[in-house]
mmCIF file of C-alpha atoms and ligand atoms in Angstrom:
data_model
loop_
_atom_site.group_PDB
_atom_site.id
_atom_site.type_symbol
_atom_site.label_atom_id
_atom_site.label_comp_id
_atom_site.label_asym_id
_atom_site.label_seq_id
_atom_site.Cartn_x
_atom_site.Cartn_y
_atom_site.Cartn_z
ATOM 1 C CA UNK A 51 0.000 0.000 0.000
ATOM 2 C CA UNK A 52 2.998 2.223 1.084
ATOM 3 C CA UNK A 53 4.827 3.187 -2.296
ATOM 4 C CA UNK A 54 8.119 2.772 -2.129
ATOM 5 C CA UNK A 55 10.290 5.351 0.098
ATOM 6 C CA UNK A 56 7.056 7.222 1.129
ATOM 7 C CA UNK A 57 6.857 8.179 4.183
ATOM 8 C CA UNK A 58 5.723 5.819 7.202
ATOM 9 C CA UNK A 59 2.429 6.409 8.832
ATOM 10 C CA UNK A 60 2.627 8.289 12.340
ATOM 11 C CA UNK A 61 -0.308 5.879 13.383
ATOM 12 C CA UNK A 62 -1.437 2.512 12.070
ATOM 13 C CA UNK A 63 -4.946 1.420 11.183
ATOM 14 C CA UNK A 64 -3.326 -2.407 12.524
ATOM 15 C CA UNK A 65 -0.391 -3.624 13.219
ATOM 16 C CA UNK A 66 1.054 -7.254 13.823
ATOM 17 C CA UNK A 67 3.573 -8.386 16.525
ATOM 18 C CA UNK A 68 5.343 -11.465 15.665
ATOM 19 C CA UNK A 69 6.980 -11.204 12.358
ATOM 20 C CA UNK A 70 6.908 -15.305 12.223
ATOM 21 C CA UNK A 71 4.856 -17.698 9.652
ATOM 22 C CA UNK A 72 1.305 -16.394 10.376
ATOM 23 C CA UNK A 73 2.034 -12.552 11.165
ATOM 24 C CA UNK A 74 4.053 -12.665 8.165
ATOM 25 C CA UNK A 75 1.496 -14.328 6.276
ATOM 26 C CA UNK A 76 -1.481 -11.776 7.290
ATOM 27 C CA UNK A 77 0.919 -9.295 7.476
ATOM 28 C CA UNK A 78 1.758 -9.491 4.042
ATOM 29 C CA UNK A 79 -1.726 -9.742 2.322
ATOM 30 C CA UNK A 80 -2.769 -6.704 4.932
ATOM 31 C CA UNK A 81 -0.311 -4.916 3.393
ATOM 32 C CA UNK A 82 -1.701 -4.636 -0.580
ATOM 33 C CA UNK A 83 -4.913 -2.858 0.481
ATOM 34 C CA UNK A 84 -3.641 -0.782 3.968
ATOM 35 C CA UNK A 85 -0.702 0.534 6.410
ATOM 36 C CA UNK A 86 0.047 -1.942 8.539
ATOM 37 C CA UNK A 87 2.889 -2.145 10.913
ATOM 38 C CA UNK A 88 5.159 -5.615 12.039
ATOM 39 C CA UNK A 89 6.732 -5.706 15.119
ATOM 40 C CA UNK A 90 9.811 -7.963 14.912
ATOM 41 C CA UNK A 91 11.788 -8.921 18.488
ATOM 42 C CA UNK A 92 14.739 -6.613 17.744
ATOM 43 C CA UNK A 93 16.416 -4.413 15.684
ATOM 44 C CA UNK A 94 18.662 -7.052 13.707
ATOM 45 C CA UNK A 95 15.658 -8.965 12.881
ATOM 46 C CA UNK A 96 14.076 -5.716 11.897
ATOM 47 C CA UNK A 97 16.389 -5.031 9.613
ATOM 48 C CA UNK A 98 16.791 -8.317 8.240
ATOM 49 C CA UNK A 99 12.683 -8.169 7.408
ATOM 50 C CA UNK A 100 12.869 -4.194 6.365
ATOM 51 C CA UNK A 101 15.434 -5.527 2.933
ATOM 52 C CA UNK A 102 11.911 -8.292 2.049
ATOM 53 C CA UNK A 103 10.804 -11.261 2.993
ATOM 54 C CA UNK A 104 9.279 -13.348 0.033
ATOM 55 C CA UNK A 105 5.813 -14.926 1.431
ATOM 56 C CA UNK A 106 4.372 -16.858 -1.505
ATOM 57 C CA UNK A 107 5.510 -16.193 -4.110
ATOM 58 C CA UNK A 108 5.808 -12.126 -3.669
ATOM 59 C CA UNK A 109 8.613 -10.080 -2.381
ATOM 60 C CA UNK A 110 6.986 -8.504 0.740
ATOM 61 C CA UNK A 111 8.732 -5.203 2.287
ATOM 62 C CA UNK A 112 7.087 -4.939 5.665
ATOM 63 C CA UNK A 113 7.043 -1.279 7.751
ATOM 64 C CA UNK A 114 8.872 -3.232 10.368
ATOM 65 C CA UNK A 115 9.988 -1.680 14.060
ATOM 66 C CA UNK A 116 11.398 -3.362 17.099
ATOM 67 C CA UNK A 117 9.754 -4.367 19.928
ATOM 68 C CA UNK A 118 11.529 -1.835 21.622
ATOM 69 C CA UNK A 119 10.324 1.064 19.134
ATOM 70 C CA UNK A 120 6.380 -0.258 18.387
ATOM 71 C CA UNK A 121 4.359 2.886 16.967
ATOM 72 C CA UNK A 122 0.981 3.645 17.654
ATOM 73 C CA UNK A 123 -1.888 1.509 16.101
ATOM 74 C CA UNK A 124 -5.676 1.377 16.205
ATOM 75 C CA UNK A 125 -6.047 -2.356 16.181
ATOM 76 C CA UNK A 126 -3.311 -5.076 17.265
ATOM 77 C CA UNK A 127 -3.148 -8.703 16.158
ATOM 78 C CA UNK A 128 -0.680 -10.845 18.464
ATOM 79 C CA UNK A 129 0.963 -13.457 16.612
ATOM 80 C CA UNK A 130 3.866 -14.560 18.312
ATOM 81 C CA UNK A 131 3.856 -18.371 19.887
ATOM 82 C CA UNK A 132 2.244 -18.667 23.401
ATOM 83 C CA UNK A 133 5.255 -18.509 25.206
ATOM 84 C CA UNK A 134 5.943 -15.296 24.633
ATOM 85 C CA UNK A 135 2.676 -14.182 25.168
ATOM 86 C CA UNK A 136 3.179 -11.613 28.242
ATOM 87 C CA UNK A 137 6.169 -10.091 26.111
ATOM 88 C CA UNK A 138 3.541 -9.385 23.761
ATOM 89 C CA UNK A 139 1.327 -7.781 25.607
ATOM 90 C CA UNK A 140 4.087 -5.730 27.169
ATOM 91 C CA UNK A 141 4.557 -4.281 23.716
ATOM 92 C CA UNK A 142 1.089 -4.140 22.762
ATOM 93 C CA UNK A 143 0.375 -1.733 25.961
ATOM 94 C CA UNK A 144 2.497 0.754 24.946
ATOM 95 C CA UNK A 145 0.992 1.349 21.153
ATOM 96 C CA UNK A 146 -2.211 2.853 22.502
ATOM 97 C CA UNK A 147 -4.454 0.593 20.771
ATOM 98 C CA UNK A 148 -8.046 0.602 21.019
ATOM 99 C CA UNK A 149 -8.079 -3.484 20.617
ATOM 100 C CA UNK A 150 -5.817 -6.095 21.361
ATOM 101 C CA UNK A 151 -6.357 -9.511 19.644
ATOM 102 C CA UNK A 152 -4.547 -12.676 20.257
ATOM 103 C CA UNK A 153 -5.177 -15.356 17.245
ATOM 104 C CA UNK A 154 -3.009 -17.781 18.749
ATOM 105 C CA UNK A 155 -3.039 -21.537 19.540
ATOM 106 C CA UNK A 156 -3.667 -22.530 23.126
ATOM 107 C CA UNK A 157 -5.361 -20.456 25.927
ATOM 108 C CA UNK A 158 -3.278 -17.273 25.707
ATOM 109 C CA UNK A 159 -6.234 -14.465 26.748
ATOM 110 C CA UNK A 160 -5.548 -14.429 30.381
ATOM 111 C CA UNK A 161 -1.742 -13.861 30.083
ATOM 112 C CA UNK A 162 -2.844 -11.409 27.971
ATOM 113 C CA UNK A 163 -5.071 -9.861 29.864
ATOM 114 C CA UNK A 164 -2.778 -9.364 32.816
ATOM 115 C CA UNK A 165 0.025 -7.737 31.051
ATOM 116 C CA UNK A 166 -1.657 -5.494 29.013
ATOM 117 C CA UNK A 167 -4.302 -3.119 30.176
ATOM 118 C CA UNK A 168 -5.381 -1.291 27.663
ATOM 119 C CA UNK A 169 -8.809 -0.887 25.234
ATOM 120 C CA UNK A 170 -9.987 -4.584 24.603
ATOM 121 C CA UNK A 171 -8.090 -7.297 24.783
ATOM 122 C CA UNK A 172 -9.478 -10.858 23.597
ATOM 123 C CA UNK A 173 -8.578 -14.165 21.806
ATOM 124 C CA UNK A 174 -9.991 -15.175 18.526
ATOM 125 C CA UNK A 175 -8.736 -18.117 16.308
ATOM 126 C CA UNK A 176 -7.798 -18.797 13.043
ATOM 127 C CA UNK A 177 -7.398 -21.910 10.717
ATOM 128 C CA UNK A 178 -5.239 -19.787 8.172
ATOM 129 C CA UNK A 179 -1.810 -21.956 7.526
ATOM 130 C CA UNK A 180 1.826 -20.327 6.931
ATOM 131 C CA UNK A 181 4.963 -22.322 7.689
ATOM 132 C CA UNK A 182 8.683 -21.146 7.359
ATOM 133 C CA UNK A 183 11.363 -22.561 5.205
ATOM 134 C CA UNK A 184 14.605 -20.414 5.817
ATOM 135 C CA UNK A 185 13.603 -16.691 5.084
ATOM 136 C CA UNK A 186 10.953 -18.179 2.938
ATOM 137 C CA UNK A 187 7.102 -17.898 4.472
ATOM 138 C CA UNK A 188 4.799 -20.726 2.618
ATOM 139 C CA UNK A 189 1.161 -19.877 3.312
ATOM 140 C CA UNK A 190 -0.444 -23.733 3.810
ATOM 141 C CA UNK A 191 -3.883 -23.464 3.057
ATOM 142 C CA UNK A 192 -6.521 -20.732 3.336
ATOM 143 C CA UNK A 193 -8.507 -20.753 6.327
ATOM 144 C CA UNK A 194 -11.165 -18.858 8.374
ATOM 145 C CA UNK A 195 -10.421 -15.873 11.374
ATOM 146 C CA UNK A 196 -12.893 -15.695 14.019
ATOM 147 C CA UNK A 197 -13.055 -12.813 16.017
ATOM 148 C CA UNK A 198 -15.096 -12.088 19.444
ATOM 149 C CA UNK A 199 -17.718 -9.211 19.417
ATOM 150 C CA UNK A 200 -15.998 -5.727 19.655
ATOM 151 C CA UNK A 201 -13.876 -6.503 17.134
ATOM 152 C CA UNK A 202 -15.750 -6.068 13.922
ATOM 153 C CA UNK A 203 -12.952 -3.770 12.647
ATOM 154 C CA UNK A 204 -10.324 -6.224 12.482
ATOM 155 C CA UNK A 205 -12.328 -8.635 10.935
ATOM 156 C CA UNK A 206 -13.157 -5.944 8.268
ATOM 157 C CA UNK A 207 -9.744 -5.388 7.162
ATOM 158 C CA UNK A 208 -8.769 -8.892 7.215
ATOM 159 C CA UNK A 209 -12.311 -9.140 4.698
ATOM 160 C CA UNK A 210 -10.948 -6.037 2.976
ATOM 161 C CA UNK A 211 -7.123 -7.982 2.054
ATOM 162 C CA UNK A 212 -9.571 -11.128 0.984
ATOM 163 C CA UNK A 213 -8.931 -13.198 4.321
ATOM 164 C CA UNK A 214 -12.146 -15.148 5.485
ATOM 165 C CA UNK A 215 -12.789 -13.395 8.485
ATOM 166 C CA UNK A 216 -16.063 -12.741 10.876
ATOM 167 C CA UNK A 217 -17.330 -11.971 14.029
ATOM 168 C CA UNK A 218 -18.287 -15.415 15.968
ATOM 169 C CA UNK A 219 -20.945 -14.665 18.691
ATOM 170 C CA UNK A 220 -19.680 -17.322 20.799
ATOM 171 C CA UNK A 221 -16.386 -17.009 20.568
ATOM 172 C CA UNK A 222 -15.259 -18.737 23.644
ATOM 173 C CA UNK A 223 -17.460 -21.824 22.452
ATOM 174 C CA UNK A 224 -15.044 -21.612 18.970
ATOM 175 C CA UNK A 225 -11.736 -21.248 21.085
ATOM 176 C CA UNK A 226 -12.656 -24.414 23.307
ATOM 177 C CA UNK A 227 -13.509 -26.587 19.678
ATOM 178 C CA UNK A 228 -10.331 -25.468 18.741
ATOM 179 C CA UNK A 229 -8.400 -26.789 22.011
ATOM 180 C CA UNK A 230 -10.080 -30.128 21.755
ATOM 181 C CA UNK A 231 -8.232 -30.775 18.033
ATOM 182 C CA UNK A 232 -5.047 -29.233 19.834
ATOM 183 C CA UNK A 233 -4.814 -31.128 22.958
ATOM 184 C CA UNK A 234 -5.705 -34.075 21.015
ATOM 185 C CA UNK A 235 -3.642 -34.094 17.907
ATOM 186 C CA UNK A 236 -0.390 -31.500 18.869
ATOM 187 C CA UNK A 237 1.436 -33.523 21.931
ATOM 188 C CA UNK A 238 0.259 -37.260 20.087
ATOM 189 C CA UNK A 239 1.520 -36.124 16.990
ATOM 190 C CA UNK A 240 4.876 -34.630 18.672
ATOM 191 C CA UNK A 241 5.420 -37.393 21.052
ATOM 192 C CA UNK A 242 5.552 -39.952 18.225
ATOM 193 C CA UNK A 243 6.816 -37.928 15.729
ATOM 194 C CA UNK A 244 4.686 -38.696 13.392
ATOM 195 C CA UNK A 245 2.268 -36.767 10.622
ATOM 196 C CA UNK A 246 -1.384 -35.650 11.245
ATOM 197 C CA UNK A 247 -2.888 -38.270 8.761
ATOM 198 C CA UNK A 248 -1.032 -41.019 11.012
ATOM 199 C CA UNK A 249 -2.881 -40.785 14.152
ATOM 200 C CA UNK A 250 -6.325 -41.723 12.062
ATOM 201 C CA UNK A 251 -4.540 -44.952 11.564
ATOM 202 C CA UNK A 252 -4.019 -48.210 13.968
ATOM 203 C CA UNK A 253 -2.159 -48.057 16.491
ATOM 204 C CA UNK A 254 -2.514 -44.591 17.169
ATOM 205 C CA UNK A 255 -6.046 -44.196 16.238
ATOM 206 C CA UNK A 256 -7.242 -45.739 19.482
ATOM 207 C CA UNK A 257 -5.236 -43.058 21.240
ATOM 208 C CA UNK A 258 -6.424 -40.180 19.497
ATOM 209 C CA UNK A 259 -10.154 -41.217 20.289
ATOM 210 C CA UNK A 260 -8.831 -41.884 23.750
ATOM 211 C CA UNK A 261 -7.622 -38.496 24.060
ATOM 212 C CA UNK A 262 -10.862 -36.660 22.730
ATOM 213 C CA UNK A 263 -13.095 -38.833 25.169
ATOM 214 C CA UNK A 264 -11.069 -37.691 28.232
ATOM 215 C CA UNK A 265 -11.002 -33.904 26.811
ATOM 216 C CA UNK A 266 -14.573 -33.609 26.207
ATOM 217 C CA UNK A 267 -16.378 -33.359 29.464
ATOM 218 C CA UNK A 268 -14.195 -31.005 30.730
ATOM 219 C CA UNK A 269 -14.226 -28.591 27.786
ATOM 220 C CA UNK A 270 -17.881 -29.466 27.652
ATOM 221 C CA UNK A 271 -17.452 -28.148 31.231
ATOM 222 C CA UNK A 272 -16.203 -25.077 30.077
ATOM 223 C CA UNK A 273 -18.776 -24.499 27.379
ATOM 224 C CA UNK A 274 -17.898 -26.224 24.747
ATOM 225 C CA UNK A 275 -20.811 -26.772 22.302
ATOM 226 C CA UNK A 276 -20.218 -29.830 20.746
ATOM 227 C CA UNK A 277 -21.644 -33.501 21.873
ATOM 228 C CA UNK A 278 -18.685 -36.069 22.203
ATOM 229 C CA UNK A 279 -19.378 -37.827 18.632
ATOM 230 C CA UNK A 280 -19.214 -34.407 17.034
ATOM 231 C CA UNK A 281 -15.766 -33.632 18.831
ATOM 232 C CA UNK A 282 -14.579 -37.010 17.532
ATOM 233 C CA UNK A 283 -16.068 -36.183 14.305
ATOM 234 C CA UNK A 284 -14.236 -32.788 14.448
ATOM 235 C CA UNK A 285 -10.968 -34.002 15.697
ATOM 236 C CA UNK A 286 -11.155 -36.747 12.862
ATOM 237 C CA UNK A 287 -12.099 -34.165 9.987
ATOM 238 C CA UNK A 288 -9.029 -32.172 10.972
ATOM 239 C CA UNK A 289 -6.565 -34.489 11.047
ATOM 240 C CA UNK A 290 -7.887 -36.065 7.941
ATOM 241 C CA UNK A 291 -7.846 -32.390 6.098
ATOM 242 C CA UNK A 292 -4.271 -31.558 7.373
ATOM 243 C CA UNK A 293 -2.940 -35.384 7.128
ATOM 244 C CA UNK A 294 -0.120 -34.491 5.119
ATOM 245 C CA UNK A 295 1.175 -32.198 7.496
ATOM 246 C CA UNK A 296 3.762 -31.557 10.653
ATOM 247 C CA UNK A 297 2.005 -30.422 13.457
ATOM 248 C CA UNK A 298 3.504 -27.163 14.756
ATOM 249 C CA UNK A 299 4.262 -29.006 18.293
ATOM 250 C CA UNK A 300 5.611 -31.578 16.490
ATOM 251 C CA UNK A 301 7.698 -29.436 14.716
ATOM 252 C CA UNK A 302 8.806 -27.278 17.517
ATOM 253 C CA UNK A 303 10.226 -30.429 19.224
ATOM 254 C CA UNK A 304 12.542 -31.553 16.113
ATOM 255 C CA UNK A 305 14.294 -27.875 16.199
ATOM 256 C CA UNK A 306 14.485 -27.985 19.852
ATOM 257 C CA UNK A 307 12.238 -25.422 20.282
ATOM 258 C CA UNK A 308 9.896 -24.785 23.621
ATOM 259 C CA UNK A 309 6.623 -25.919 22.817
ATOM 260 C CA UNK A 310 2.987 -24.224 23.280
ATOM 261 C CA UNK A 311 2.152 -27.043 25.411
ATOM 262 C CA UNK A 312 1.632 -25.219 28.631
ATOM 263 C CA UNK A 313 -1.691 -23.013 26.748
ATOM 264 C CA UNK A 314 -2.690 -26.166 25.427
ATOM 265 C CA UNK A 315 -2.630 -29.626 27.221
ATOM 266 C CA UNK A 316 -1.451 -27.180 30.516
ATOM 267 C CA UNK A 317 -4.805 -25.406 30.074
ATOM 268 C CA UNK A 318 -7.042 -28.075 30.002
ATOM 269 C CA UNK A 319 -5.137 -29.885 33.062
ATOM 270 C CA UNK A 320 -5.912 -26.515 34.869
ATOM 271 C CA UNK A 321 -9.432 -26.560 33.734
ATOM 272 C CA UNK A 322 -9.934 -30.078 34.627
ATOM 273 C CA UNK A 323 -8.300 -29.686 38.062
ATOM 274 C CA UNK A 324 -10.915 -26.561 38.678
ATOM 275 C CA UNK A 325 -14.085 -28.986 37.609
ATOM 276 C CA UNK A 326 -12.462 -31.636 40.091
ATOM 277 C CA UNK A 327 -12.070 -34.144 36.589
ATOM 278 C CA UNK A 328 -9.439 -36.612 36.514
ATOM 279 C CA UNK A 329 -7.637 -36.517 32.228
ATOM 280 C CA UNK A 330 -4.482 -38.506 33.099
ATOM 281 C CA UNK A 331 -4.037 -39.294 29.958
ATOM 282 C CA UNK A 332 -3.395 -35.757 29.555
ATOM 283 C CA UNK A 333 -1.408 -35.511 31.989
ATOM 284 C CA UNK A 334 1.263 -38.111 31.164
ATOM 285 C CA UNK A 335 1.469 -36.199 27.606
ATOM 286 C CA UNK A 336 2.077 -33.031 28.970
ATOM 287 C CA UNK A 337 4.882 -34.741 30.953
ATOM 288 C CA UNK A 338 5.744 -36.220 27.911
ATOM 289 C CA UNK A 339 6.192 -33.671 25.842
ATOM 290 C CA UNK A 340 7.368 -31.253 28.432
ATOM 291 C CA UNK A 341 10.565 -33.641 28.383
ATOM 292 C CA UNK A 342 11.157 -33.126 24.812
ATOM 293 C CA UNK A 343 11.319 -29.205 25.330
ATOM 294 C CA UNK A 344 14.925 -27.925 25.100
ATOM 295 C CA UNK A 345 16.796 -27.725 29.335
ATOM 296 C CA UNK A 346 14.146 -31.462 29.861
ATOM 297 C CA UNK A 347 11.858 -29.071 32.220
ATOM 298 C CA UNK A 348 9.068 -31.325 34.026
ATOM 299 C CA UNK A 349 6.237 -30.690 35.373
ATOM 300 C CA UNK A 350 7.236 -30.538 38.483
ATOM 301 C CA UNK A 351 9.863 -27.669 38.065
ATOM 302 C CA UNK A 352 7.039 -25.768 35.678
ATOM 303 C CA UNK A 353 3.831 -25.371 36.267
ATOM 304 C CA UNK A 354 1.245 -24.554 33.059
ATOM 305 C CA UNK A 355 0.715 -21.740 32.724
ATOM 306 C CA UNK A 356 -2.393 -20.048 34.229
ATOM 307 C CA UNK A 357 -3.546 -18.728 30.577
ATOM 308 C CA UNK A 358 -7.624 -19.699 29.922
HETATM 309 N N1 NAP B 656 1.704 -21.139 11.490
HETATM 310 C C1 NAP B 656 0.448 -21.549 11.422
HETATM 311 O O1 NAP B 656 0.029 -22.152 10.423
HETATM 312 C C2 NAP B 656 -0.503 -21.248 12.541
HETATM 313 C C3 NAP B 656 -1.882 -21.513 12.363
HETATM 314 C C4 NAP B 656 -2.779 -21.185 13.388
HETATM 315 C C5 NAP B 656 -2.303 -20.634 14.569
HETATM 316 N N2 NAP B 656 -0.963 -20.419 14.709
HETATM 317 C C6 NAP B 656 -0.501 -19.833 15.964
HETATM 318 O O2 NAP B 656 -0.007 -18.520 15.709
HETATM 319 C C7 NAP B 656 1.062 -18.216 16.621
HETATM 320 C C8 NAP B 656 2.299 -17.853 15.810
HETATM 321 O O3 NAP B 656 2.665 -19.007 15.072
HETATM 322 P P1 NAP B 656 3.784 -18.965 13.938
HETATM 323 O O4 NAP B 656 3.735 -20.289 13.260
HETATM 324 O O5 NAP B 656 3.672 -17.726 13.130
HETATM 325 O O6 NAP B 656 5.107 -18.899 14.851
HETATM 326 P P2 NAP B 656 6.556 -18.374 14.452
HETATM 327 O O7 NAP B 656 6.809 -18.581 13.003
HETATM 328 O O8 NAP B 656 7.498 -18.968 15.443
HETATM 329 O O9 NAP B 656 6.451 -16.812 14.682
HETATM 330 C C9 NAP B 656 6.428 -16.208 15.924
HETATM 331 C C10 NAP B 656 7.240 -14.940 15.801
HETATM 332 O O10 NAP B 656 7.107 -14.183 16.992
HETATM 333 C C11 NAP B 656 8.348 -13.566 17.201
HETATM 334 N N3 NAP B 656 8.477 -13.100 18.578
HETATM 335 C C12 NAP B 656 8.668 -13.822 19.701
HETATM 336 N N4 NAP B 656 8.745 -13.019 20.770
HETATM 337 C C13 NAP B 656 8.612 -11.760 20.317
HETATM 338 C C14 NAP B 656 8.610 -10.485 20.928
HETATM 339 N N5 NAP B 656 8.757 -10.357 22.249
HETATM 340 N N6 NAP B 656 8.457 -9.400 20.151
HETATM 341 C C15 NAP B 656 8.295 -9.506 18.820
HETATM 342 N N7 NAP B 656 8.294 -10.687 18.170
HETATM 343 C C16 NAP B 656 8.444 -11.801 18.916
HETATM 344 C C17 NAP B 656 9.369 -14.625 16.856
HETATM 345 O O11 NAP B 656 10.599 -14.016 16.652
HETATM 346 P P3 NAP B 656 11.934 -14.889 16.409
HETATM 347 O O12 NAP B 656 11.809 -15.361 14.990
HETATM 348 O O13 NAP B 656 12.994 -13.892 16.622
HETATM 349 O O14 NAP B 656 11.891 -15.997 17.420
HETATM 350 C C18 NAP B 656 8.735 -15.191 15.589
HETATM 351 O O15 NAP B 656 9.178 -14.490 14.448
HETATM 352 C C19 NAP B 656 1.220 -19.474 17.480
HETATM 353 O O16 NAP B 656 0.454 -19.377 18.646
HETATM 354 C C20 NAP B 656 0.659 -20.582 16.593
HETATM 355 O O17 NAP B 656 0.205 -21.713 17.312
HETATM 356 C C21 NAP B 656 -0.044 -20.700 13.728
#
């Protein structure tokens, strides 16, 4: 939208922080029909971006700042991965920003919450695919962005760059479907390193149903609004649609990289421990995977976090 060498914006209709796979990806379709501003983690990384980043199969020159330099924005998307969540929001707080909008994986809305006071701040989700190859970013299938009431805004730019995007009345009903196909497929997929499509298959198909049926009443709990052959059903239609692929736990644990366990197996232990429900199935994953995370931390040295 910005011709070249024009002059940046002093405020931003939206801006993005996490210039990863997915705020890349948004980022960079945002970008031919509006301003809007990436917030990298520092200034090498910044710079790195500011020279292009292809995504696709386009050369994409993002207005770029450090986290340490965000500007001003009316609406802010958080992309980064759940770990990093309260770093996020530390940023986000200081850009004066009417919204705040986490369209992360796990339960990130509490953490949040708590570290960033300002405007709204809520959690929406999205089933829009990017992956990173190198410096390359690979979108991986168009999905849908579901944002909570308040936020009608966001979702119209994200229309206006030809995203699927819409308000969902019940969003927290849409963010608790969405935890069910994470706690079930992420950690079984990254614990036996093996591809979505594999866990529909004997032996692991008895473990994936396994994992659903222990899930549901809690999330049901919670407000989920979906009977338990519907979440199977669910579960099943995902990892059928996405059978070729890695699952991003998965692939966080082959580069050694912390996982987003902790706002997603660690927030249904938490939930399930507040209903007084037993999902030791669960459990033993998050152990499980917890090992695989780089320094071996277990469970017993860190806690989930207290995201929901
Ligand atoms: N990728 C997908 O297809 C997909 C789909 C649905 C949902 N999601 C969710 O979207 C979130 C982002 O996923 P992703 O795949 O885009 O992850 P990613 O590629 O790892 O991107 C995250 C980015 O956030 C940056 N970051 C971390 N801390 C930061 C900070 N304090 N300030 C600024 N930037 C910071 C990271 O910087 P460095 O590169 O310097 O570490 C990285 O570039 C996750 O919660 C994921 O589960 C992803």
């Amino acid at each position: 939208m910005n011709p070249p060498d024009s002059p940046l914006p002093d405020r931003y209709p939206l801006a993005i922080i996490g210039a990863g796979a997915l705020g890349l990806r948004f980022a960079a379709r945002l970008a031919e029909v509006m301003p809007v501003a990436v917030i990298a983690r520092d200034d090498v990384r910044a710079a790195r971006l500011r020279a292009g980043v292809t995504v696709g199969d386009h050369l994409y020159k993002p207005d770029v700042f450090p986290a340490d330099a965000p500007p001003p924005a009316d609406w802010v998307i958080v992309l980064v991965k759940a770990g990093d969540t309260a770093d996020a929001a530390a940023i986000a707080a200081r850009m004066d920003a009417q919204g705040v909008l986490s369209l992360q994986n796990g339960l990130t809305g509490k953490v949040l919450r708590a570290h960033c006071a300002t405007g709204r701040v809520d959690q929406g989700i999205t089933t829009e695919g990017a992956y990173r190859d190198g410096d390359h970013v690979w979108p991986s299938g168009a999905g849908e962005t579901l944002v909570p009431a308040g936020f009608e805004p966001v979702a119209a730019m994200l229309a206006r760059a030809g995203l699927r995007a819409r308000v969902e009345p019940d969003i927290g009903a849409a963010r608790l479907a969405k935890l069910l196909v994470n706690v079930a497929i992420n950690p079984l997929a990254a614990v036996h390193r093996v591809n979505n499509g594999a866990l529909l298959a004997p032996p692991l198909r008895a473990e994936l149903d396994h994992l659903v049926r222990e899930a549901w009443p809690v999330l049901r709990a919670e407000g989920l609004a979906l009977d338990e052959p519907a979440a199977l059903a669910r579960v099943h239609a995902v990892a059928a649609a996405t059978a070729a692929n890695r699952a991003s736990m998965l692939q966080d644990v082959l580069a050694s990289r912390r996982t987003e366990i902790d706002a997603i197996t660690g927030a249904l232990v938490q939930m399930a421990a507040r209903h007084g429900m037993a999902v030791p199935t669960h459990d033993a994953l998050y152990r499980a995977v917890k090992a695989l995370e780089p320094g071996n931390r277990l469970l017993s040295e860190s806690r989930p976090c207290t995201g929901t």
